[in-house]
XYZ file of C-alpha atoms in Angstrom:
74
model
C 101.714 134.749 90.344
C 99.911 134.508 93.666
C 98.502 131.240 95.011
C 96.070 130.856 97.907
C 96.054 127.280 99.158
C 93.831 125.865 101.878
C 92.072 122.834 103.222
C 88.798 122.736 105.145
C 89.891 120.441 107.944
C 87.208 118.433 109.693
C 85.484 120.490 112.370
C 83.330 117.506 113.387
C 86.413 115.979 115.011
C 88.132 119.258 115.970
C 90.577 119.513 113.039
C 90.763 123.110 111.882
C 91.518 124.059 108.290
C 94.882 125.333 107.104
C 95.729 128.194 104.772
C 98.833 129.611 103.119
C 99.697 132.062 100.366
C 102.656 131.795 98.012
C 104.086 133.986 95.282
C 106.218 132.835 92.366
C 107.606 134.600 89.318
C 106.545 133.332 85.907
C 107.363 136.498 83.940
C 110.498 134.920 82.495
C 108.350 132.447 80.526
C 105.889 133.089 77.728
C 102.994 131.360 76.061
C 102.793 127.606 76.261
C 105.890 127.300 78.456
C 104.275 129.572 81.053
C 101.043 127.562 81.113
C 102.936 124.277 81.495
C 104.995 125.766 84.325
C 101.851 127.033 86.080
C 100.204 123.607 85.816
C 103.350 121.974 87.183
C 103.444 124.405 90.114
C 99.766 123.742 90.917
C 100.206 119.976 90.881
C 103.367 120.135 92.994
C 101.906 122.539 95.569
C 98.633 120.611 95.780
C 100.385 117.305 96.360
C 102.850 118.811 98.841
C 100.238 120.528 101.004
C 97.865 117.540 100.855
C 100.739 115.477 102.275
C 101.856 118.085 104.853
C 98.392 118.903 106.195
C 96.987 115.372 105.821
C 93.384 116.627 106.082
C 91.938 115.399 102.811
C 91.318 117.955 100.064
C 93.523 120.932 99.279
C 92.132 123.869 97.281
C 93.847 126.565 95.227
C 92.462 129.913 94.119
C 94.732 131.957 91.911
C 93.980 135.658 91.839
C 95.412 136.343 88.388
C 93.818 133.300 86.765
C 90.662 132.791 88.835
C 90.061 129.075 88.896
C 89.432 126.751 91.792
C 91.019 123.339 91.869
C 91.098 120.501 94.413
C 93.573 117.802 95.213
C 92.085 114.942 97.190
C 93.825 111.869 98.467
C 90.527 110.167 99.235
């Protein structure tokens, strides 16, 4: 599974956005276990990068399961 994670920064004050891509294997799981694992990964990555980048909202776009999601501390 491929994750694209980014934040927009705040160009009005000179803070540029960040972006990273991560791959993880979920093939060893099936059905409901896989979906739970994916949701857990999304929540963990969103919280981690929101903390690391400290720029507000973090977004995720998964190529295999196209869905956009945001984590916002504000």
